Short mmCIF file of C-alpha atoms in Angstrom, two decimals:
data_model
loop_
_atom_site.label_atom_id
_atom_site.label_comp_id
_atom_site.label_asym_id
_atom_site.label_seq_id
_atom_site.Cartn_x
_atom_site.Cartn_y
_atom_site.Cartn_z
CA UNK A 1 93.75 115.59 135.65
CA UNK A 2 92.31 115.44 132.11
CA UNK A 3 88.77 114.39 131.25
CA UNK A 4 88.24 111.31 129.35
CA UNK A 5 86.56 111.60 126.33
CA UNK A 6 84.73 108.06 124.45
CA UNK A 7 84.74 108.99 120.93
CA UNK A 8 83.06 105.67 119.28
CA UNK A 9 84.12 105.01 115.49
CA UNK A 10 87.39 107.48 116.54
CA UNK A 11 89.81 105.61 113.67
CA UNK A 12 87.27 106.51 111.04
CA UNK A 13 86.97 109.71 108.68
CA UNK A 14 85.44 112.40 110.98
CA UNK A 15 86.08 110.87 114.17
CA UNK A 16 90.12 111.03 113.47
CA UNK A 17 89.65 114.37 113.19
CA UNK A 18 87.71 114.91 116.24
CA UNK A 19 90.20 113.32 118.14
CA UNK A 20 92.99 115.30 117.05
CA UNK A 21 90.83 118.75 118.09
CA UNK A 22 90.33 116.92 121.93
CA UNK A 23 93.72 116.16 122.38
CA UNK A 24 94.57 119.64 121.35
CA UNK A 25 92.33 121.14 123.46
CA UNK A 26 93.95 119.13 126.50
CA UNK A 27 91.30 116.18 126.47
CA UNK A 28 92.70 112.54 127.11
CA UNK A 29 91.05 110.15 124.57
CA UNK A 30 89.89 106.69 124.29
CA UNK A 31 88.78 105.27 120.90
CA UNK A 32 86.41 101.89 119.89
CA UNK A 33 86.32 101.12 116.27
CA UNK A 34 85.72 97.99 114.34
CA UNK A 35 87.48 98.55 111.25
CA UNK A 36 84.52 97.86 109.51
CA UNK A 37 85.04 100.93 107.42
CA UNK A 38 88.31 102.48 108.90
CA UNK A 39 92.03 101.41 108.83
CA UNK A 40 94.62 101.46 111.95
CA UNK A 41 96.37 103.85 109.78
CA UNK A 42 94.78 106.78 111.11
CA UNK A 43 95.70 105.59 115.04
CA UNK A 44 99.33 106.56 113.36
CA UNK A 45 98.17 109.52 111.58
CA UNK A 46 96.75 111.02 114.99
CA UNK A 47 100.00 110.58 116.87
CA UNK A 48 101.91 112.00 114.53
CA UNK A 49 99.81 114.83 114.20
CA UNK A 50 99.64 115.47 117.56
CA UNK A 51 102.33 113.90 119.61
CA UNK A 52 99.81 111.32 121.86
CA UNK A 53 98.82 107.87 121.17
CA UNK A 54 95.01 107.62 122.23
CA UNK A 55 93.99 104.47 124.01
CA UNK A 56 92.84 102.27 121.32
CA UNK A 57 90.51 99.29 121.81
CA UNK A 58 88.82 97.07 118.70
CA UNK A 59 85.42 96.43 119.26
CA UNK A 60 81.98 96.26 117.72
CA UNK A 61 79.63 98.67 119.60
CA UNK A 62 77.00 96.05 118.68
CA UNK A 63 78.74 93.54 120.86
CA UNK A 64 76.69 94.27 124.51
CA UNK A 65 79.03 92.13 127.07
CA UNK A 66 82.50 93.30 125.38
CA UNK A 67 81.22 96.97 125.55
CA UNK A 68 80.10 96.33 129.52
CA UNK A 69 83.46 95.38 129.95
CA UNK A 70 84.86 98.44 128.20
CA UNK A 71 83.34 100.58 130.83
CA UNK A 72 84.31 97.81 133.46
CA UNK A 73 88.08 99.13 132.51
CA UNK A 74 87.37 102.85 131.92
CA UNK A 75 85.55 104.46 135.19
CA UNK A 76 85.97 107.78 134.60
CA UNK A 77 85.03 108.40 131.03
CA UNK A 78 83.91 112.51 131.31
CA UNK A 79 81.87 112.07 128.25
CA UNK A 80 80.61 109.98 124.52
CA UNK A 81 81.08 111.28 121.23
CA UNK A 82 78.91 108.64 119.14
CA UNK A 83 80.27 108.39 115.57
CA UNK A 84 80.24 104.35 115.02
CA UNK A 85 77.37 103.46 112.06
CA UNK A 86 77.12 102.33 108.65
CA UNK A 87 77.19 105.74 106.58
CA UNK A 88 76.52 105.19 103.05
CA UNK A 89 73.00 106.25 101.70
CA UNK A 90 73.13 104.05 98.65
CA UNK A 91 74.53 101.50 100.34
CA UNK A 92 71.69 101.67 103.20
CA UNK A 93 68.74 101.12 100.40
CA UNK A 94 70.25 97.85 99.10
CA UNK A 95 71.22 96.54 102.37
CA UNK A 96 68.10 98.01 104.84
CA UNK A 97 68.72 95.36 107.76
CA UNK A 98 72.22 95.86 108.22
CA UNK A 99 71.85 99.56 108.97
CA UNK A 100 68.63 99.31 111.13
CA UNK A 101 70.74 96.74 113.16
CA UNK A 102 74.15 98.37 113.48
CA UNK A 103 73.13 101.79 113.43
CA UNK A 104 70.26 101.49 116.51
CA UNK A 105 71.36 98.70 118.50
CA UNK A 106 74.92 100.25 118.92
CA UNK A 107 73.47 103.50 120.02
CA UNK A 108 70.80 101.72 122.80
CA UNK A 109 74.22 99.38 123.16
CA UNK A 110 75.95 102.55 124.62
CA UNK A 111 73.85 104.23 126.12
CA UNK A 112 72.95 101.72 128.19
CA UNK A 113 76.56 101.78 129.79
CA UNK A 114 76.29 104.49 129.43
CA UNK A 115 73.45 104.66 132.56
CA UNK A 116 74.95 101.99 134.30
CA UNK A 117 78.26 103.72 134.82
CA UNK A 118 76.98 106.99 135.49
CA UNK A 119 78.36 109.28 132.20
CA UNK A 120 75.53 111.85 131.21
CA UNK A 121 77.27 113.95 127.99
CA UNK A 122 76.44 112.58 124.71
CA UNK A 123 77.54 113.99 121.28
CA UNK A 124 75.49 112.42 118.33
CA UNK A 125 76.51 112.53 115.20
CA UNK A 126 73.61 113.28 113.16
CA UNK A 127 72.99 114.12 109.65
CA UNK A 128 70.70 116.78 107.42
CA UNK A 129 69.03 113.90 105.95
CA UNK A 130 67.28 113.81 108.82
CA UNK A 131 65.24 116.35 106.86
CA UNK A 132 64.39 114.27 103.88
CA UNK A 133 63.76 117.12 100.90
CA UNK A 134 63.07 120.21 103.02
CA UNK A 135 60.21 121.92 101.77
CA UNK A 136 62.10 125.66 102.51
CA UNK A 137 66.16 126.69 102.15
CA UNK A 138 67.97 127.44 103.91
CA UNK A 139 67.31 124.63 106.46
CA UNK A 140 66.69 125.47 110.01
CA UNK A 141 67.11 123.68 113.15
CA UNK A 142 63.06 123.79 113.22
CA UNK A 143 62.29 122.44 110.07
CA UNK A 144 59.69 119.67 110.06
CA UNK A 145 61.50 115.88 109.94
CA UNK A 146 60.07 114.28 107.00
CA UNK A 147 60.00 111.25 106.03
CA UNK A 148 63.49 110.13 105.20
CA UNK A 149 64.57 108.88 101.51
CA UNK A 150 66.73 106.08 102.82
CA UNK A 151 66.81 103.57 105.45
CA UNK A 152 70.61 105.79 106.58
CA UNK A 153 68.17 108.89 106.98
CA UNK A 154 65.67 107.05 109.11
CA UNK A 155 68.52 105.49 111.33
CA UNK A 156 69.81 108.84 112.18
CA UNK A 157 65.73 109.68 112.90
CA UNK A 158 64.97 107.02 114.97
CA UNK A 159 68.44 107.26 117.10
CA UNK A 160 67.82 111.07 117.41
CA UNK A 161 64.14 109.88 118.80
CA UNK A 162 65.87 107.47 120.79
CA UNK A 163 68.16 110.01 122.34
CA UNK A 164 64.98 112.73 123.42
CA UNK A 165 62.84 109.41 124.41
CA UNK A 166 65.51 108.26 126.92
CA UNK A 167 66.07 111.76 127.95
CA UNK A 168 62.38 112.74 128.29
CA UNK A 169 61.90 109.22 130.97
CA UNK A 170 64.38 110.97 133.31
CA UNK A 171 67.35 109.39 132.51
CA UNK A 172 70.54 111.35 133.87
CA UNK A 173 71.63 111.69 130.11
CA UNK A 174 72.04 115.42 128.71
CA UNK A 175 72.56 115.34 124.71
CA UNK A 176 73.81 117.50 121.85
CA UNK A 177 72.55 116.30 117.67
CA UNK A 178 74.76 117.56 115.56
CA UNK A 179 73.20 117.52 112.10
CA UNK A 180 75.97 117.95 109.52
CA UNK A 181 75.76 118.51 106.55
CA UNK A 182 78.36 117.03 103.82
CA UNK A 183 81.93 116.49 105.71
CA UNK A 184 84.76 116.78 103.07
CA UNK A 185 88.36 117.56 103.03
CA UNK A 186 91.48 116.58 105.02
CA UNK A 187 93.49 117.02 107.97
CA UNK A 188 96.21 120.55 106.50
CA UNK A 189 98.76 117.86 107.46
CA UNK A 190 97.60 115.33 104.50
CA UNK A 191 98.50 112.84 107.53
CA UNK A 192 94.71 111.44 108.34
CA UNK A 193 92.04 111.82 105.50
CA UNK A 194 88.85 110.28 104.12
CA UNK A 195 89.51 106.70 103.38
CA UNK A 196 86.45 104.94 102.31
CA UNK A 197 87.30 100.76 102.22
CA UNK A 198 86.28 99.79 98.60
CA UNK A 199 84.57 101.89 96.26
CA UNK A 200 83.48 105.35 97.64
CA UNK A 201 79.99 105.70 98.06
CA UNK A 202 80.41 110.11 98.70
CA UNK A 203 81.86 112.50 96.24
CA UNK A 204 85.14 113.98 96.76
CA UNK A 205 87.25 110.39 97.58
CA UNK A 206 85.56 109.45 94.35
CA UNK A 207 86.91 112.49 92.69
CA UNK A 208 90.59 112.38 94.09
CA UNK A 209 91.00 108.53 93.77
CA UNK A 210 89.75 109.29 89.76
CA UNK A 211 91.99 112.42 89.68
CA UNK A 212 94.95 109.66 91.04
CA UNK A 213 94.24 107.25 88.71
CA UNK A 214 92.36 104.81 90.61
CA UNK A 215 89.24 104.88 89.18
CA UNK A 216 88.67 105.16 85.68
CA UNK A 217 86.15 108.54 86.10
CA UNK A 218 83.73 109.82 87.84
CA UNK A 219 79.78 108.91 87.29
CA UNK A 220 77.63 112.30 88.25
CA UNK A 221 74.17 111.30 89.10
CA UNK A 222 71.99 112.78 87.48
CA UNK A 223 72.04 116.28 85.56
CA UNK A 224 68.15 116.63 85.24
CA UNK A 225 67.58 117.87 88.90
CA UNK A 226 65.67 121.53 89.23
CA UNK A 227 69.11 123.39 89.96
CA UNK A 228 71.07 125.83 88.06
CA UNK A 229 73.16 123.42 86.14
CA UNK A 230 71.15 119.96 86.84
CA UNK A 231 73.22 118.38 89.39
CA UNK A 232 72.17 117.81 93.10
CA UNK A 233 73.36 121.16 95.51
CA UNK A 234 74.62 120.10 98.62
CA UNK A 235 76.46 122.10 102.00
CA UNK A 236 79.77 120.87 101.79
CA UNK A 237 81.96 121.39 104.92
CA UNK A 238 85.58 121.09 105.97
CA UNK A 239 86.03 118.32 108.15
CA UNK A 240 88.27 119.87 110.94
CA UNK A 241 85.66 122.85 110.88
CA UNK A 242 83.21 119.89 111.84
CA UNK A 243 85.79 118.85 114.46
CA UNK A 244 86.34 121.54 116.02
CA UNK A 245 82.07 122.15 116.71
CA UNK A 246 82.39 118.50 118.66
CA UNK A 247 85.25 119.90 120.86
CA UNK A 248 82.47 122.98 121.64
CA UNK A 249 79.53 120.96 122.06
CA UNK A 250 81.27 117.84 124.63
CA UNK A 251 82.67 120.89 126.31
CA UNK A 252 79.69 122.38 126.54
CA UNK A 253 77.97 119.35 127.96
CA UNK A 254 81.23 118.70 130.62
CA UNK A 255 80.93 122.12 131.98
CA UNK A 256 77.36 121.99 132.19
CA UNK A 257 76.36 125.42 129.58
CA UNK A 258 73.54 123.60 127.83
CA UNK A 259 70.50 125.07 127.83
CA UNK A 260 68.31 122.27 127.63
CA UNK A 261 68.82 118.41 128.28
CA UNK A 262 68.72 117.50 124.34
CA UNK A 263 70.05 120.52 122.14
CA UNK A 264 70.27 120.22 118.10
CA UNK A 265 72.16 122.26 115.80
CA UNK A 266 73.35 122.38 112.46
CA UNK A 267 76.60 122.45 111.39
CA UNK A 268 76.96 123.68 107.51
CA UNK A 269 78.43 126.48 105.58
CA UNK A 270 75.38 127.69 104.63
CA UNK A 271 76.57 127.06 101.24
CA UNK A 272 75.40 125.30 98.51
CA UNK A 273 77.68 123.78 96.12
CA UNK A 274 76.44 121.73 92.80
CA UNK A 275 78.34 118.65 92.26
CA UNK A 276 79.79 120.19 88.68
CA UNK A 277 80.60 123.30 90.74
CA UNK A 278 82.75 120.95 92.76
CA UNK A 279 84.30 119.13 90.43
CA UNK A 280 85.05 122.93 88.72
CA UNK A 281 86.58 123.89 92.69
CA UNK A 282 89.07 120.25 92.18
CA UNK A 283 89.86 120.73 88.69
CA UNK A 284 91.38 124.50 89.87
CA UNK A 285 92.99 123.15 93.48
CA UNK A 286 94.74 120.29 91.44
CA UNK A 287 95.16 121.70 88.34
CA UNK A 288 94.16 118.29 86.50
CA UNK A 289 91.02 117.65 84.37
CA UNK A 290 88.88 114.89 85.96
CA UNK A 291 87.38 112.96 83.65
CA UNK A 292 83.35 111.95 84.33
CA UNK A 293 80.17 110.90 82.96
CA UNK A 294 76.71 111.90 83.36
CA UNK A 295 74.29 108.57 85.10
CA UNK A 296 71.17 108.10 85.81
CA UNK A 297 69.80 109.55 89.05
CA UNK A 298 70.94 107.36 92.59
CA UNK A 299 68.15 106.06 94.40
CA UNK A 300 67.74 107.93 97.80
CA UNK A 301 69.20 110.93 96.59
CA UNK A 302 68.00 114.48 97.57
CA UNK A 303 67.71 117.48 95.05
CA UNK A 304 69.42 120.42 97.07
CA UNK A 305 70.15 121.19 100.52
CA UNK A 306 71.83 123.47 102.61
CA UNK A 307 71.85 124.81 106.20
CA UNK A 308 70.84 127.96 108.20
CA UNK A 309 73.72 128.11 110.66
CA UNK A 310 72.97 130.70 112.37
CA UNK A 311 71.58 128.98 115.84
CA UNK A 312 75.06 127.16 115.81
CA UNK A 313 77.27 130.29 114.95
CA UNK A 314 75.30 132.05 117.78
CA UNK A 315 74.71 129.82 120.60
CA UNK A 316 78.11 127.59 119.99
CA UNK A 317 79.85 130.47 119.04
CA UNK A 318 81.19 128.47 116.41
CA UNK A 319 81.43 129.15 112.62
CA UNK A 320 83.03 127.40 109.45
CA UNK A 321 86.31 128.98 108.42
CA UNK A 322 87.67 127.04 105.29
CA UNK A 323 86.41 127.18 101.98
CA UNK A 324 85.64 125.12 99.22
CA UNK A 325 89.17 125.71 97.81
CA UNK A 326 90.87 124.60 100.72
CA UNK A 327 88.35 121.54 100.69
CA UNK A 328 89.45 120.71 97.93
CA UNK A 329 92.89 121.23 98.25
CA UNK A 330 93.29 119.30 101.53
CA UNK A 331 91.11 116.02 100.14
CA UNK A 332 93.90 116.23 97.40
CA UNK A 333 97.13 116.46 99.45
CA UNK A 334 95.57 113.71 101.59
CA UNK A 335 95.12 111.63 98.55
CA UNK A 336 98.55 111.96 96.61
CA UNK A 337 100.62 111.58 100.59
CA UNK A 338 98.12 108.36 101.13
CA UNK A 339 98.96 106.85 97.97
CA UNK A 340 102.49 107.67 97.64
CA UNK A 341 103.12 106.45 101.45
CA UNK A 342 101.55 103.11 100.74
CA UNK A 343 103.35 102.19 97.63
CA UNK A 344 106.91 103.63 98.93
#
């Protein structure tokens, strides 16, 4: 029989992809999502990636009685991959409440069915900025957690906190972070993509939807920073590399590997990219000149960052295969087949 895998926030940008990677590795799948910053078009762009509809159901993770009786129907869920919060660091420091309620309360939300119905493995889906402006690069899993930048940071913080606090009482819960470090790219397919709703608040959907013709050009925050050419250096990784380190760590969790209760890793190239060098990296992928302007610096905003991935590459036995290039490539094929399929 298969396992069951929960992946929460499954019809959004990362999560799509994780689900393709479990049912390719022979997982079933069950997906909640709200919509709230995802589109049912990815539920299609799964199947027809890889053959199987997952079980879908719409729901807000915030919502405590309709998740209760989400578990109520699924008694044999294996295992949680947590994806489900507000994402957007810009966003997060003009709307602080919002993301202190949706990002915490669906976490306790969960885990407390979590509990009740007896599923230990948890996958959270963490983020570097947990590490505010590290002091020393590359970043390791030991750096010290300063004090975040923006109220998105301190979410992922405080549920990471929540996550060793629950474990530490003696809870039957047994967790992997996954600190990540900037998710871009698409599916090879160009069938399921990064689809922010509105006006993208990360990079690369900013540059592809310019590059289309959506937006009018890019705005590059900032070219004052203390970095070779002024912009902000960041670990940019291919989203199905990302995927794929979910399928290891739930897997590791199921068949019980972990070394510890609560494990961490990071999940980078090890990389650093400047946002000009990646504008450069589409420019050559698409062969079109994207037209942008130099802004002011974004509040909450860190210089330069990039990870140490060694602990992951060892222990997970997991390490990033694409490229910038393909990055880049992917993001665009997944822009041009989105746009050209909606306005057939």
């Amino acid at each position: 029989m298969q396992k069951k895998i929960l992946v929460t926030g499954g019809a959004g940008y990362i999560g799509s992809h994780t689900v393709v990677e479990l049912q390719n590795s022979g997982y079933e799948v069950v997906i909640i999502d709200d919509f709230s910053n995802s589109l049912p078009d990815s539920l299609k762009g799964i199947e027809s990636i890889t053959g199987k509809k997952p079980f879908f159901e719409q729901l807000d993770l915030c919502d405590a009685a309709g998740l209760k009786l989400f578990f109520n129907k699924h008694k044999n869920i294996a295992g949680c991959i947590h994806f489900a919060a507000s994402k957007a660091v810009g966003e997060s420091v003009n709307k602080p409440l919002h993301y202190y309620r949706n990002n915490l309360n669906s976490l306790m939300n969960l885990m407390e069915c979590m509990i009740a119905n007896g599923v230990e493995p948890l996958v959270f889906s963490s983020s570097c900025t947990v590490y505010g402006q590290p002091e020393k690069l590359p970043v390791t899993e030991d750096a010290p957690i300063l004090k975040a930048l923006a109220p998105y940071g301190n979410t992922k913080q405080i549920c990471e906190e929540i996550i060793q606090d629950t474990i530490t009482s003696g809870v039957k819960v047994k967790a992997i972070a996954l600190r990540y470090f900037n998710p871009i790219g698409a599916h090879p397919s160009a069938k399921i993509g990064e689809l922010p709703q509105g006006i993208p608040n990360n990079l690369v959907p900013y540059i592809t939807q310019t590059a289309f013709g959506v937006r009018k050009e890019l705005s590059v925050y900032g070219n004052d920073y203390n970095t070779p050419d002024g912009s902000c250096i960041r670990d940019y990784i291919h989203v199905v590399d990302l995927a794929k380190a979910h399928v290891i760590a739930i897997s590791r969790l199921i068949n019980g590997i972990n070394k510890k209760p609560y494990e961490i890793f990071n999940l980078g190239t090890g990389n650093g990219y400047s946002v000009f060098e990646v504008i450069k990296a589409f420019e050559k992928a698409s062969g079109k000149p994207l037209p942008h302007k130099v802004v002011p610096r974004r509040e909450g905003d860190i210089e330069k960052i990039y990870a140490d991935t060694k602990f992951a590459n060892e222990e997970l036995g997991w390490k990033a295969q694409l490229g910038i290039d393909d990055m880049m490539a992917h993001a665009w094929a997944w822009e041009q087949y989105y746009r050209k399929a909606t306005h057939a």
